[in-house]
Tab-separated table of C-alpha atoms in Angstrom:
chain	number	residue	atom	x	y	z
A	296	MET	CA	-6.719	11.976	26.136
A	297	PHE	CA	-4.442	11.740	23.102
A	298	THR	CA	-5.128	13.750	19.999
A	299	GLN	CA	-4.927	12.378	16.458
A	300	THR	CA	-2.246	14.168	14.502
A	301	ALA	CA	-0.162	13.538	11.395
A	302	CYS	CA	2.088	11.381	13.605
A	303	LEU	CA	-0.376	9.042	15.304
A	304	VAL	CA	0.840	5.795	16.857
A	305	HIS	CA	-1.696	2.992	17.331
A	306	ILE	CA	-1.022	0.689	20.281
A	307	VAL	CA	-2.764	-2.675	19.909
A	308	ASP	CA	-2.577	-4.899	22.986
A	309	GLY	CA	-5.075	-7.009	24.889
A	310	ASP	CA	-3.299	-6.201	28.159
A	311	LEU	CA	-4.935	-3.060	29.579
A	312	LEU	CA	-2.060	-2.299	31.966
A	313	LEU	CA	0.650	-2.551	29.310
A	314	ARG	CA	-1.137	-0.556	26.640
A	315	SER	CA	-1.949	2.162	29.189
A	316	THR	CA	1.684	2.269	30.304
A	317	LEU	CA	2.919	2.551	26.722
A	318	ALA	CA	0.369	5.269	25.952
A	319	ARG	CA	1.518	7.329	28.936
A	320	ALA	CA	5.145	6.929	27.863
A	321	LEU	CA	4.379	8.239	24.383
A	322	GLY	CA	2.232	11.067	25.695
A	323	ALA	CA	4.991	12.184	28.034
A	324	VAL	CA	7.295	12.877	25.083
A	325	GLY	CA	4.609	14.475	22.900
A	326	ILE	CA	3.838	11.539	20.604
A	327	ALA	CA	0.096	11.231	19.962
A	328	CYS	CA	-1.333	7.743	20.262
A	329	ARG	CA	-4.526	5.745	20.331
A	330	VAL	CA	-5.001	2.453	22.156
A	331	HIS	CA	-6.898	-0.647	21.015
A	332	SER	CA	-7.605	-3.946	22.725
A	333	THR	CA	-8.127	-5.918	19.488
A	334	GLY	CA	-6.810	-5.959	15.955
A	335	ALA	CA	-10.293	-5.433	14.538
A	336	ASP	CA	-10.694	-2.236	16.553
A	337	ALA	CA	-7.390	-0.884	15.220
A	338	LEU	CA	-8.207	-1.792	11.618
A	339	SER	CA	-11.532	0.015	11.807
A	340	VAL	CA	-9.927	3.398	12.485
A	341	LEU	CA	-6.652	3.354	10.567
A	342	GLY	CA	-6.485	6.364	8.297
A	343	THR	CA	-4.269	8.953	6.662
A	344	GLY	CA	-3.197	10.362	10.022
A	345	SER	CA	-1.798	7.016	11.156
A	346	ALA	CA	1.988	6.811	11.266
A	347	CYS	CA	2.930	3.615	13.114
A	348	LEU	CA	1.517	0.453	14.693
A	349	VAL	CA	2.731	-1.013	17.985
A	350	VAL	CA	1.255	-4.512	18.159
A	351	ARG	CA	1.412	-7.294	20.737
A	352	ASN	CA	2.287	-10.547	19.002
A	353	GLU	CA	-0.777	-12.356	20.367
A	354	LEU	CA	-4.037	-10.390	20.400
A	355	PRO	CA	-7.466	-11.542	21.602
A	356	ASP	CA	-8.764	-11.849	18.023
A	357	MET	CA	-5.713	-12.360	15.823
A	358	THR	CA	-1.917	-12.507	15.698
A	359	ALA	CA	0.343	-9.607	14.833
A	360	GLN	CA	1.104	-11.305	11.518
A	361	GLU	CA	-2.584	-11.458	10.667
A	362	LEU	CA	-3.044	-7.811	11.607
A	363	ILE	CA	-0.130	-6.784	9.386
A	364	ALA	CA	-1.622	-8.746	6.489
A	365	GLU	CA	-5.107	-7.274	6.969
A	366	ALA	CA	-3.726	-3.744	7.225
A	367	GLY	CA	-1.844	-4.299	3.972
A	368	LEU	CA	-4.933	-5.579	2.201
A	369	HIS	CA	-6.738	-2.377	3.167
A	370	GLY	CA	-3.915	-0.222	1.799
A	371	HIS	CA	-2.299	0.677	5.143
A	372	ASP	CA	1.451	0.218	4.690
A	373	LEU	CA	2.558	1.533	8.083
A	374	PRO	CA	5.772	0.717	9.938
A	375	VAL	CA	4.993	-1.917	12.593
A	376	LEU	CA	6.728	-2.562	15.923
A	377	VAL	CA	5.766	-5.997	17.244
A	378	ILE	CA	6.047	-6.751	20.959
A	379	THR	CA	6.918	-10.383	21.666
A	380	ASP	CA	7.443	-12.337	24.862
A	381	HIS	CA	11.021	-12.546	26.068
A	382	GLY	CA	12.881	-15.392	24.382
A	383	ASP	CA	10.179	-16.090	21.794
A	384	VAL	CA	12.490	-16.105	18.803
A	385	ASP	CA	9.994	-17.877	16.528
A	386	ALA	CA	7.430	-15.119	17.059
A	387	ALA	CA	9.979	-12.441	16.237
A	388	VAL	CA	11.078	-14.229	13.066
A	389	SER	CA	7.477	-14.742	11.955
A	390	ALA	CA	6.653	-11.100	12.576
A	391	MET	CA	9.607	-9.884	10.528
A	392	LYS	CA	8.708	-12.232	7.683
A	393	ALA	CA	5.156	-10.866	7.783
A	394	GLY	CA	6.480	-7.346	7.240
A	395	ALA	CA	7.132	-5.963	10.724
A	396	THR	CA	9.652	-3.135	10.830
A	397	ASP	CA	11.077	-4.158	14.204
A	398	CYS	CA	10.438	-6.459	17.175
A	399	LEU	CA	10.814	-5.728	20.884
A	400	ALA	CA	10.872	-8.426	23.558
A	401	HIS	CA	8.868	-7.799	26.722
A	402	PRO	CA	9.825	-6.760	29.372
A	403	PHE	CA	11.717	-3.669	28.221
A	404	THR	CA	12.551	-0.215	29.523
A	405	THR	CA	10.572	2.881	28.608
A	406	ALA	CA	13.659	4.407	27.017
A	407	THR	CA	14.148	1.374	24.788
A	408	PHE	CA	10.489	1.418	23.759
A	409	LEU	CA	10.594	5.093	22.851
A	410	ASP	CA	13.799	4.642	20.853
A	411	ARG	CA	12.211	1.812	18.848
A	412	VAL	CA	9.038	3.808	18.179
A	413	ARG	CA	11.024	6.830	17.023
A	414	ALA	CA	13.033	4.573	14.705
A	415	CYS	CA	9.803	3.200	13.227
A	416	LEU	CA	8.409	6.696	12.725
A	417	ALA	CA	11.583	7.620	10.847
A	418	THR	CA	11.376	4.510	8.681
A	419	GLU	CA	9.853	4.768	5.245
A	420	SER	CA	7.295	2.035	4.665
A	421	PRO	CA	8.594	-0.758	2.395
A	422	TYR	CA	5.573	-0.227	0.148
A	423	ALA	CA	5.668	3.562	0.050
A	424	GLU	CA	7.529	3.641	-3.266
A	425	GLN	CA	4.916	1.402	-4.896
A	426	ARG	CA	2.133	3.510	-3.412
A	427	ASP	CA	3.684	6.719	-4.753
A	428	ARG	CA	4.120	5.167	-8.210
A	429	GLY	CA	0.489	4.148	-8.137
A	430	ARG	CA	-0.705	7.626	-7.223
A	431	ASP	CA	1.401	9.139	-10.002
A	432	ALA	CA	0.012	6.600	-12.472
A	433	VAL	CA	-3.588	7.356	-11.504
A	434	ARG	CA	-2.928	11.082	-11.869
A	435	ARG	CA	-1.445	10.640	-15.347
A	436	LEU	CA	-4.167	8.285	-16.551
A	437	ALA	CA	-6.825	10.718	-15.331
A	438	LEU	CA	-5.672	13.092	-18.108
A	439	LEU	CA	-7.060	10.733	-20.759
A	440	SER	CA	-10.461	11.149	-22.349
A	441	ARG	CA	-12.972	8.293	-22.075
A	442	ARG	CA	-12.179	7.107	-25.612
A	443	GLU	CA	-8.434	7.309	-24.995
A	444	ALA	CA	-8.903	5.229	-21.835
A	445	GLU	CA	-10.822	2.625	-23.858
A	446	VAL	CA	-8.030	2.491	-26.424
A	447	LEU	CA	-5.420	2.196	-23.691
A	448	ARG	CA	-7.252	-0.707	-22.047
A	449	LEU	CA	-7.188	-2.613	-25.335
A	450	ILE	CA	-3.537	-1.705	-25.918
A	451	VAL	CA	-2.461	-3.155	-22.561
A	452	GLU	CA	-4.442	-6.297	-23.368
A	453	GLY	CA	-1.985	-6.754	-26.241
A	454	LYS	CA	-4.323	-5.904	-29.106
A	455	GLN	CA	-2.994	-4.332	-32.282
A	456	SER	CA	-4.401	-1.211	-33.903
A	457	LYS	CA	-6.413	-3.136	-36.499
A	458	THR	CA	-8.183	-5.170	-33.799
A	459	ILE	CA	-8.766	-2.107	-31.620
A	460	ALA	CA	-10.319	-0.269	-34.561
A	461	TRP	CA	-12.643	-3.213	-35.193
A	462	ASP	CA	-13.636	-3.533	-31.533
A	463	LEU	CA	-14.420	0.172	-31.151
A	464	GLY	CA	-15.904	0.731	-34.608
A	465	ILE	CA	-13.374	3.370	-35.599
A	466	SER	CA	-10.666	3.632	-38.235
A	467	ILE	CA	-7.101	2.468	-37.767
A	468	LYS	CA	-5.952	6.052	-38.381
A	469	THR	CA	-8.149	7.236	-35.487
A	470	VAL	CA	-6.688	4.544	-33.249
A	471	GLU	CA	-3.190	5.776	-34.091
A	472	VAL	CA	-4.204	9.354	-33.266
A	473	HIS	CA	-5.565	8.235	-29.887
A	474	ARG	CA	-2.435	6.196	-29.297
A	475	ALA	CA	-0.188	9.194	-29.970
A	476	ARG	CA	-2.230	11.359	-27.593
A	477	ILE	CA	-2.087	8.681	-24.915
A	478	MET	CA	1.703	8.582	-25.191
A	479	GLU	CA	1.893	12.366	-25.018
A	480	LYS	CA	-0.447	12.753	-22.028
A	481	THR	CA	1.077	9.932	-19.960
A	482	GLY	CA	4.683	10.687	-20.869
A	483	CYS	CA	5.293	7.060	-21.853
A	484	ARG	CA	7.600	6.233	-24.744
A	485	SER	CA	6.621	2.623	-25.375
A	486	ILE	CA	3.825	0.096	-25.039
A	487	VAL	CA	5.775	-1.559	-22.248
A	488	GLY	CA	5.851	1.765	-20.393
A	489	LEU	CA	2.094	2.106	-20.785
A	490	GLY	CA	1.650	-1.402	-19.402
A	491	ARG	CA	3.697	-0.581	-16.325
A	492	LEU	CA	1.749	2.630	-15.774
A	493	TRP	CA	-1.560	0.769	-16.038
A	494	GLU	CA	-0.344	-1.922	-13.660
A	495	ALA	CA	0.804	0.609	-11.056
A	496	ALA	CA	-2.605	2.293	-11.130
A	497	GLU	CA	-4.434	-1.023	-10.827
A	498	MET	CA	-2.304	-2.044	-7.839
A	499	LEU	CA	-3.192	1.175	-6.028
A	500	ARG	CA	-6.896	0.846	-6.832
A	501	ALA	CA	-6.919	-2.704	-5.501
A	502	HIS	CA	-5.573	-1.466	-2.108
A	503	SER	CA	-3.535	-4.640	-1.781
A	504	ILE	CA	-0.019	-3.651	-2.772
A	505	PRO	CA	1.751	-6.076	-0.389
A	506	ARG	CA	0.012	-9.161	-1.745
A	507	LEU	CA	-1.123	-8.355	-5.243
A	508	THR	CA	0.158	-10.580	-8.001
A	509	PRO	CA	0.322	-8.556	-11.229
A	510	MET	CA	-2.269	-9.679	-13.753
A	511	MET	CA	-0.914	-7.756	-16.697
A	512	PRO	CA	-0.328	-9.667	-19.931
A	513	VAL	CA	3.176	-9.705	-21.354
A	514	LEU	CA	3.427	-6.734	-23.665
A	515	VAL	CA	5.446	-6.959	-26.827
A	516	GLU	CA	6.133	-3.976	-29.041
A	517	VAL	CA	4.576	-4.846	-32.373
A	518	ALA	CA	4.614	-2.606	-35.396
A	519	ALA	CA	1.180	-1.548	-36.565
A	520	PRO	CA	0.079	-3.283	-39.772
């Protein structure tokens, strides 16, 4: 029995013998793991304690590339070690293009497997920086009042103060007061900076950082009338 910890490796392989062998190898060196026979099973339990995925290139229900994509869409940006068949260069190339951290051709030695897993555990996810920016953006935007959030939404849509005032039924002077408070609370110095902050928060909320195409309008700094 392997216990879930802050460093949990998920082994996803349709081959019972191989996944059991890999689990024993990890357990012997104190690395907690959990085994899965299908990609769907692994996806259903990925959480904050997960640290790495070890995935067979061909699973009973999907490919490693499809699993990587699905994990990304659900906000799981974990390092991934893909196990391919010996000599299957195309599979290795496809896996790396899909976002795998490393590939390992089977058969391999236990020592080699453990070295590759440790390397993955020490590797920062390629999307971690975006995720951290998103969390910071959400934290900063949470400081805004409901009215300030409404004003900000209209600002990032490219609307000027006069239009915002009309839309919200308030004076232009009030809009400018809200705008100044928004800048102060978020720490942004320009409309472009506000747009980037909004976009980072939206990307995190969408839980699809690897694939999301930004939908933000082009923001141009325009002097208030």
